[in-house]
PDB file of C-alpha atoms in Angstrom:
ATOM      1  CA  UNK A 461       0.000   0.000   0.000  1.00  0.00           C
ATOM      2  CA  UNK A 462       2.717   2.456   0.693  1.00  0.00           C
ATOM      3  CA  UNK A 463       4.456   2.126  -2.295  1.00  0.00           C
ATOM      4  CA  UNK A 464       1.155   2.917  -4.701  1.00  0.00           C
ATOM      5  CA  UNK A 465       0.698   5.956  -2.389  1.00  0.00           C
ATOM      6  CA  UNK A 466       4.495   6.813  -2.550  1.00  0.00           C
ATOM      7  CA  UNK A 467       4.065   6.220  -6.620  1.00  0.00           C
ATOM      8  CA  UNK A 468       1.182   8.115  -6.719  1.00  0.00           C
ATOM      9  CA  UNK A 469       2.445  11.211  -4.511  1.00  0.00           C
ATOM     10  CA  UNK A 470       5.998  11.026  -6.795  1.00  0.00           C
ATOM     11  CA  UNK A 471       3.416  10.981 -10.098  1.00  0.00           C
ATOM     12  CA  UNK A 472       1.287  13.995  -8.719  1.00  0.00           C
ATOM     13  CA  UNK A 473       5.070  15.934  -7.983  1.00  0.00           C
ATOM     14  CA  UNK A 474       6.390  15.447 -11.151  1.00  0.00           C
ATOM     15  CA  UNK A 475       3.192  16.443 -13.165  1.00  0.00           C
ATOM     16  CA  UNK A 476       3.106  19.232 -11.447  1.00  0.00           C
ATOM     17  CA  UNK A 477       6.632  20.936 -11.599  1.00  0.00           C
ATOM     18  CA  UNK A 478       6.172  20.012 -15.334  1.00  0.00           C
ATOM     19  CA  UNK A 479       3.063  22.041 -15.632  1.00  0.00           C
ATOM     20  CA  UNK A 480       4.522  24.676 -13.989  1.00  0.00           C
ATOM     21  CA  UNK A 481       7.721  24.600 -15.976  1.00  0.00           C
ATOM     22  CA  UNK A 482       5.500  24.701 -19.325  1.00  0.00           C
ATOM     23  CA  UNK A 483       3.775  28.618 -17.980  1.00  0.00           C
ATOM     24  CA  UNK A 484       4.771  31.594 -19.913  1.00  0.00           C
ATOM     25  CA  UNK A 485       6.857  33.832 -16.513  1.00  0.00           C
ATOM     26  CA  UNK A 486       6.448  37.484 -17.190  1.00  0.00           C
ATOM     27  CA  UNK A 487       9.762  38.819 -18.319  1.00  0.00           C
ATOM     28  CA  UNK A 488      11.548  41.258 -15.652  1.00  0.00           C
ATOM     29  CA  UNK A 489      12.345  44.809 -17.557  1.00  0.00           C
ATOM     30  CA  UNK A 490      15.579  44.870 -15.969  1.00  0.00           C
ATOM     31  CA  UNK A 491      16.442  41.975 -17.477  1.00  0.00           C
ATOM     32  CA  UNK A 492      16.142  43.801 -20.904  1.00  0.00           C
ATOM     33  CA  UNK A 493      19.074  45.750 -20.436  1.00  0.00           C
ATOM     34  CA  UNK A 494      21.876  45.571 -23.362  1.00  0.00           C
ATOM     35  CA  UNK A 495      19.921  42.987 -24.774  1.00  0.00           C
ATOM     36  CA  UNK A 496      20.471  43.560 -29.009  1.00  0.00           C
ATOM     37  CA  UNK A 497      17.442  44.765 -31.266  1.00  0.00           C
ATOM     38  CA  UNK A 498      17.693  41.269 -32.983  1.00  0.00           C
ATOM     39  CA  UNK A 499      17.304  39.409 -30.137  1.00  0.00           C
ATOM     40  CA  UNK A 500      14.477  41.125 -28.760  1.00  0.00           C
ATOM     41  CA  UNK A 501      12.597  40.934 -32.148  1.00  0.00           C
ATOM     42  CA  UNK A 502      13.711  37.211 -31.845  1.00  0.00           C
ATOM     43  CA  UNK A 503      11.712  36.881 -28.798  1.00  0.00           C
ATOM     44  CA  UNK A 504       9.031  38.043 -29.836  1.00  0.00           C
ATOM     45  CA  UNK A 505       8.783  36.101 -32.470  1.00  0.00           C
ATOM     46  CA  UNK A 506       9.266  33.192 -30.459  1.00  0.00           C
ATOM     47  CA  UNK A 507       6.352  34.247 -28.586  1.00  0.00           C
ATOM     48  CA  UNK A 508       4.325  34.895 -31.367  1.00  0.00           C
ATOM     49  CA  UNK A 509       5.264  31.776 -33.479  1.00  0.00           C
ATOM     50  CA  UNK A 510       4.020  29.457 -30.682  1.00  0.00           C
ATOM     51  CA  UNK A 511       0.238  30.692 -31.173  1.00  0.00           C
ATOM     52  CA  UNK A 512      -0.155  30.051 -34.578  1.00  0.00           C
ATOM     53  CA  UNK A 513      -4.290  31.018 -34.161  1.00  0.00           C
ATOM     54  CA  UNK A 514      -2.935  34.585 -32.343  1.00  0.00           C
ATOM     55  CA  UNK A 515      -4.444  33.608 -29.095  1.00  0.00           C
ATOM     56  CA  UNK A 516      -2.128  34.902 -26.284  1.00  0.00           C
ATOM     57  CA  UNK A 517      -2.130  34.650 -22.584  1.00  0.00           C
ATOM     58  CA  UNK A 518      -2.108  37.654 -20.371  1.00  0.00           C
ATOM     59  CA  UNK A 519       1.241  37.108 -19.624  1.00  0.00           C
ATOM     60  CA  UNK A 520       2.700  36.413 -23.282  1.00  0.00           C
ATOM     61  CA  UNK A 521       0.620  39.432 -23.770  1.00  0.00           C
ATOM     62  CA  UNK A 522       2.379  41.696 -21.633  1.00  0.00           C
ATOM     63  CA  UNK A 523       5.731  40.331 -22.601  1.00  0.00           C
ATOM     64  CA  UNK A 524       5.203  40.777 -26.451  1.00  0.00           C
ATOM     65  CA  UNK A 525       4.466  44.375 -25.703  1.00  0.00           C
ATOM     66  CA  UNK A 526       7.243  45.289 -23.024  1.00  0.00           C
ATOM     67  CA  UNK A 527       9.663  43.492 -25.477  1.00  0.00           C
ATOM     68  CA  UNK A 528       7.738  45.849 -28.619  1.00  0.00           C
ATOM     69  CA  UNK A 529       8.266  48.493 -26.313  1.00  0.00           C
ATOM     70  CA  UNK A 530      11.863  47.802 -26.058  1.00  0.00           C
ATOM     71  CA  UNK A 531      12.528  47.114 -29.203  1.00  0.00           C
ATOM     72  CA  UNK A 532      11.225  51.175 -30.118  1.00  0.00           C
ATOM     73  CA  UNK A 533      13.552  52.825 -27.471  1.00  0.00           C
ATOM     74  CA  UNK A 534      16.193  50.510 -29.348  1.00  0.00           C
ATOM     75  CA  UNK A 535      15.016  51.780 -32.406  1.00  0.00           C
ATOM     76  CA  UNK A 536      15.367  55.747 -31.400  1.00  0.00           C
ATOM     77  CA  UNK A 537      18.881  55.252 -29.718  1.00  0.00           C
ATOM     78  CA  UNK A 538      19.638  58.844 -30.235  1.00  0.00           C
ATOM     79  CA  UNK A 539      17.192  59.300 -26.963  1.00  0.00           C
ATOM     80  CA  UNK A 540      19.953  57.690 -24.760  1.00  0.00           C
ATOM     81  CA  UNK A 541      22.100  60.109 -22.407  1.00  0.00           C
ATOM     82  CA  UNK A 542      21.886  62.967 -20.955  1.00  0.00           C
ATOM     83  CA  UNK A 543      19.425  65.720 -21.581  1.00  0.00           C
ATOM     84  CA  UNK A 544      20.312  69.364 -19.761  1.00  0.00           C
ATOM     85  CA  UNK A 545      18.104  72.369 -19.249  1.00  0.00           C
ATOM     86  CA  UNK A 546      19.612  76.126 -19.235  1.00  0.00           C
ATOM     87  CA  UNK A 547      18.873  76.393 -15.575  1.00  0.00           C
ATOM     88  CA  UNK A 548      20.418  72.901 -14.796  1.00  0.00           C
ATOM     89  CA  UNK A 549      17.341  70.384 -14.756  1.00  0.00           C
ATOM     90  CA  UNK A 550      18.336  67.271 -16.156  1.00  0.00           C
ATOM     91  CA  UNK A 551      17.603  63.988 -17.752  1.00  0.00           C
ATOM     92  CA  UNK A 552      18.985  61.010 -18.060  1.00  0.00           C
ATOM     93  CA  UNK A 553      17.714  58.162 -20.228  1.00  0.00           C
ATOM     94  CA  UNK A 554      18.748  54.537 -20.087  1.00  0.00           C
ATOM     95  CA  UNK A 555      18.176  51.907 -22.847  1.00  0.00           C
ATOM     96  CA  UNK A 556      16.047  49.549 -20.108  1.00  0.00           C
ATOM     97  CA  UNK A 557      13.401  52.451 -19.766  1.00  0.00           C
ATOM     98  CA  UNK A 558      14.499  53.837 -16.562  1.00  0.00           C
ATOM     99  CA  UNK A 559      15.228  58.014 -16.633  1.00  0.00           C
ATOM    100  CA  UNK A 560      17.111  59.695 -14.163  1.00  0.00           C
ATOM    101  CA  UNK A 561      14.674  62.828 -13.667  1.00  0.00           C
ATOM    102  CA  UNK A 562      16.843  66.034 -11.751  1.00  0.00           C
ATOM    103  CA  UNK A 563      16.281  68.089  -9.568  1.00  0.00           C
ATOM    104  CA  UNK A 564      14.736  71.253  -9.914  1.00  0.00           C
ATOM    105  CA  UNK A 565      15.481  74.517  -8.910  1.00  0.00           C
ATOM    106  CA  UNK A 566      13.112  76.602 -10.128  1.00  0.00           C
ATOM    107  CA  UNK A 567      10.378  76.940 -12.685  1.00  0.00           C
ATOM    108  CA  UNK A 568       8.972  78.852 -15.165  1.00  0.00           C
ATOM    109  CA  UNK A 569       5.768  81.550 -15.081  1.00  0.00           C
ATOM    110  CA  UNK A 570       3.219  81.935 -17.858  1.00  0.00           C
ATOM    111  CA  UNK A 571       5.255  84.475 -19.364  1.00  0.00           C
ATOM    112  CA  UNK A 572       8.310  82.932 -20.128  1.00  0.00           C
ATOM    113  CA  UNK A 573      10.390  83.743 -16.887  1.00  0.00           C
ATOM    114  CA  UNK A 574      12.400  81.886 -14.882  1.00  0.00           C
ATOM    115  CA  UNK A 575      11.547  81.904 -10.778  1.00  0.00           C
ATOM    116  CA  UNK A 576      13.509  80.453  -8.181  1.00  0.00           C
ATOM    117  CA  UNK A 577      11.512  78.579  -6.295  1.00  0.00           C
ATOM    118  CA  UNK A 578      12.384  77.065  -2.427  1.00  0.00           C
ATOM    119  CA  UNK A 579      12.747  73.956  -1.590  1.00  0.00           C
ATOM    120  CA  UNK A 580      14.550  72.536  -4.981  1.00  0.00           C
ATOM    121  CA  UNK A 581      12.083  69.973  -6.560  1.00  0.00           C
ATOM    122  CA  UNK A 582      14.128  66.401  -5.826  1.00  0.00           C
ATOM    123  CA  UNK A 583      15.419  64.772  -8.260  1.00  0.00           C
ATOM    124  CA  UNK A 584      13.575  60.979  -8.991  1.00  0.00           C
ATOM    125  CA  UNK A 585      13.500  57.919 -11.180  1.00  0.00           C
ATOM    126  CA  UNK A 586      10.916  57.187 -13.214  1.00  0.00           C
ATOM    127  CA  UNK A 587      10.180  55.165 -16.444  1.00  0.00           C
ATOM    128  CA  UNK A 588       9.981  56.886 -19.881  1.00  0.00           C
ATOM    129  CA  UNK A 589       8.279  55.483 -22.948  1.00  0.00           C
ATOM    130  CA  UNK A 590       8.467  55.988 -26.604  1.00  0.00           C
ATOM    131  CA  UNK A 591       5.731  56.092 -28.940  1.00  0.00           C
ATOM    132  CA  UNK A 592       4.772  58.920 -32.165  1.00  0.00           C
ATOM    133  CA  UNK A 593       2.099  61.245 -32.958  1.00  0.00           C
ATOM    134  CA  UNK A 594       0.051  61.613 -36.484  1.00  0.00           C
ATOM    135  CA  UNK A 595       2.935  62.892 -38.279  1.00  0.00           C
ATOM    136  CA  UNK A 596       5.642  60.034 -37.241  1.00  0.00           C
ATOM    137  CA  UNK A 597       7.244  61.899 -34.928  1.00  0.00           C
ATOM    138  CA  UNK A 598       8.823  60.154 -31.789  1.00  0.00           C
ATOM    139  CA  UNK A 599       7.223  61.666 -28.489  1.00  0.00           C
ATOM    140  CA  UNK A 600       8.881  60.672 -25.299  1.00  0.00           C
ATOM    141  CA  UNK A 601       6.800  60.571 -22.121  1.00  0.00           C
ATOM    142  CA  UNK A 602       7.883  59.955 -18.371  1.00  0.00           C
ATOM    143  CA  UNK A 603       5.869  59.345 -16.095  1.00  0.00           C
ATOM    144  CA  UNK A 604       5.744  61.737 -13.181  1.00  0.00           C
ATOM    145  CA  UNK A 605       5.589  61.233  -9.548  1.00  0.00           C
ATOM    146  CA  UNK A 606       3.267  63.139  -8.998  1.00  0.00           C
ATOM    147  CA  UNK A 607       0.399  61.916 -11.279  1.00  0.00           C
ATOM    148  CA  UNK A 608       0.500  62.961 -15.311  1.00  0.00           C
ATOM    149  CA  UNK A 609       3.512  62.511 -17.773  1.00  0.00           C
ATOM    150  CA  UNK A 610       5.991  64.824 -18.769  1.00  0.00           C
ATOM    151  CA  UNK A 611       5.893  64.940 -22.508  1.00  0.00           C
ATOM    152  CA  UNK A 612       8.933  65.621 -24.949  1.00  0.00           C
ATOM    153  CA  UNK A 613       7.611  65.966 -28.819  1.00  0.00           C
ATOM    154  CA  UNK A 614      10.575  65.900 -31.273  1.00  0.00           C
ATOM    155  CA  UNK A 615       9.098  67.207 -34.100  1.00  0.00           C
ATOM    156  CA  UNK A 616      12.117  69.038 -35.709  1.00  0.00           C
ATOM    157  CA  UNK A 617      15.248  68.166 -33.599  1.00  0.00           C
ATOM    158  CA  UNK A 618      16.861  65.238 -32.523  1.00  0.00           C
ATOM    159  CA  UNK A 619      19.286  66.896 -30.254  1.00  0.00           C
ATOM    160  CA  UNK A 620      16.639  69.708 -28.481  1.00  0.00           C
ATOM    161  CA  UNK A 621      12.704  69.603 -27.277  1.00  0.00           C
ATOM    162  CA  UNK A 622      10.725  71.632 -25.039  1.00  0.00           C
ATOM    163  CA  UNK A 623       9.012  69.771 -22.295  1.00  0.00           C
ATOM    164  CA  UNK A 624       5.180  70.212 -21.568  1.00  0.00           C
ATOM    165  CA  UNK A 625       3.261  68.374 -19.152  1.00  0.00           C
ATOM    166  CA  UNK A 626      -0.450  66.290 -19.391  1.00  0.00           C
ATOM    167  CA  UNK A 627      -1.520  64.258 -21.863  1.00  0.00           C
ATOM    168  CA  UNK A 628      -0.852  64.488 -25.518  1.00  0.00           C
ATOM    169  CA  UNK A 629      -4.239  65.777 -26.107  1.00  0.00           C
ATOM    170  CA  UNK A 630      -3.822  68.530 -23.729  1.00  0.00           C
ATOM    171  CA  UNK A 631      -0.484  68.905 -23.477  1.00  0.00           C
ATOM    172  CA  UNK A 632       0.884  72.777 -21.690  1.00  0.00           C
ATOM    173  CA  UNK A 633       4.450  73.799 -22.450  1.00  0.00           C
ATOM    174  CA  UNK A 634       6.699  73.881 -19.110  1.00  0.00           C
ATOM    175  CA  UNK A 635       9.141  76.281 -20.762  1.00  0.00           C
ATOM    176  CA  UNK A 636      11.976  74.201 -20.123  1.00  0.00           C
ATOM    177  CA  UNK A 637      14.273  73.891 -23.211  1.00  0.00           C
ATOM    178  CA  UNK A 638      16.378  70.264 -23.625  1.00  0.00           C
ATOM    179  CA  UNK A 639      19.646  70.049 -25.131  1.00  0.00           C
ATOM    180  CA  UNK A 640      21.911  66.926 -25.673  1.00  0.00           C
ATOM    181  CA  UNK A 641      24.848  66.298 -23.859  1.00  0.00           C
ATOM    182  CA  UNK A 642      27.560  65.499 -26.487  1.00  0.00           C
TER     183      UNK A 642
END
């Protein structure tokens, strides 16, 4: 008798580790970091080719866009660096989607003019995504800690934006003026 129930018990383990081995894990962003364009449009494929009738899980979902998502900031490397304001704001943007937002010393009023302001906004990290508007234009957006996104439209430049704040529908001009660091 004990060995059918030890069989059994050793059955019942070893179906289920292989059923759990066989789920789709949600891939870790940090994970993406350095990883080539080619292999991320690899994975996806991978992903994609294993659901020949397109039906996804949640999971596989979320991982075919995070690695899509990758695969644009990739795709716009030129965003990479750092990003400085006249008045010494700064921005920092990684290729895993992470953004070094600075500190703050002041802001601008509705006219254009530059006021100190006390205390100095932190500085925070955040996560910045890449997508374009009806032209084609790339449009960068970070999400603030504060609620809303910070929203960078490069329309013209690659190497200078102004920043405005909201949604893209309703975006409002901060007055702050970005410049690449070379």
């Amino acid at each position: 008798m004990r060995r059918i129930v030890l069989f059994f018990v050793c059955t019942l383990s070893l179906l289920c580790v292989t059923l759990s081995c066989d789920r789709p894990r949600p891939i870790d962003p940090a994970s993406l970091r350095g990883v080539p364009l080619e292999t991320l449009q690899q994975m996806r494929e991978d992903i994609l080719a294993r659901h020949p009738d397109g039906r996804l899980s949640s999971v596989e979902t979320a991982n075919v866009e995070l690695l899509r998502e990758q695969e644009r900031r990739l795709e716009n490397a030129w965003v990479f660096g750092e990003w400085r304001e006249r008045h010494g704001a700064r921005l920092i943007f990684r290729d895993d989607g992470t953004v070094s937002v600075g500190a703050r010393e002041g802001e601008y009023d509705e006219l254009g003019v530059y006021k100190f302001i006390s205390p100095v906004q932190p500085a925070y990290e955040s996560t910045w995504s890449i997508g374009y508007d009806q032209g084609g234009n790339p449009v960068v957006r970070i999400a603030r800690r504060s609620g809303g996104d910070l929203i960078y439209p490069f329309g013209e430049s690659r190497n200078r934006v102004y920043e405005q704040c909201g949604d893209l529908q309703t975006a409002v001009e901060t007055g702050c003026y970005f410049t690449k660091s070379m």
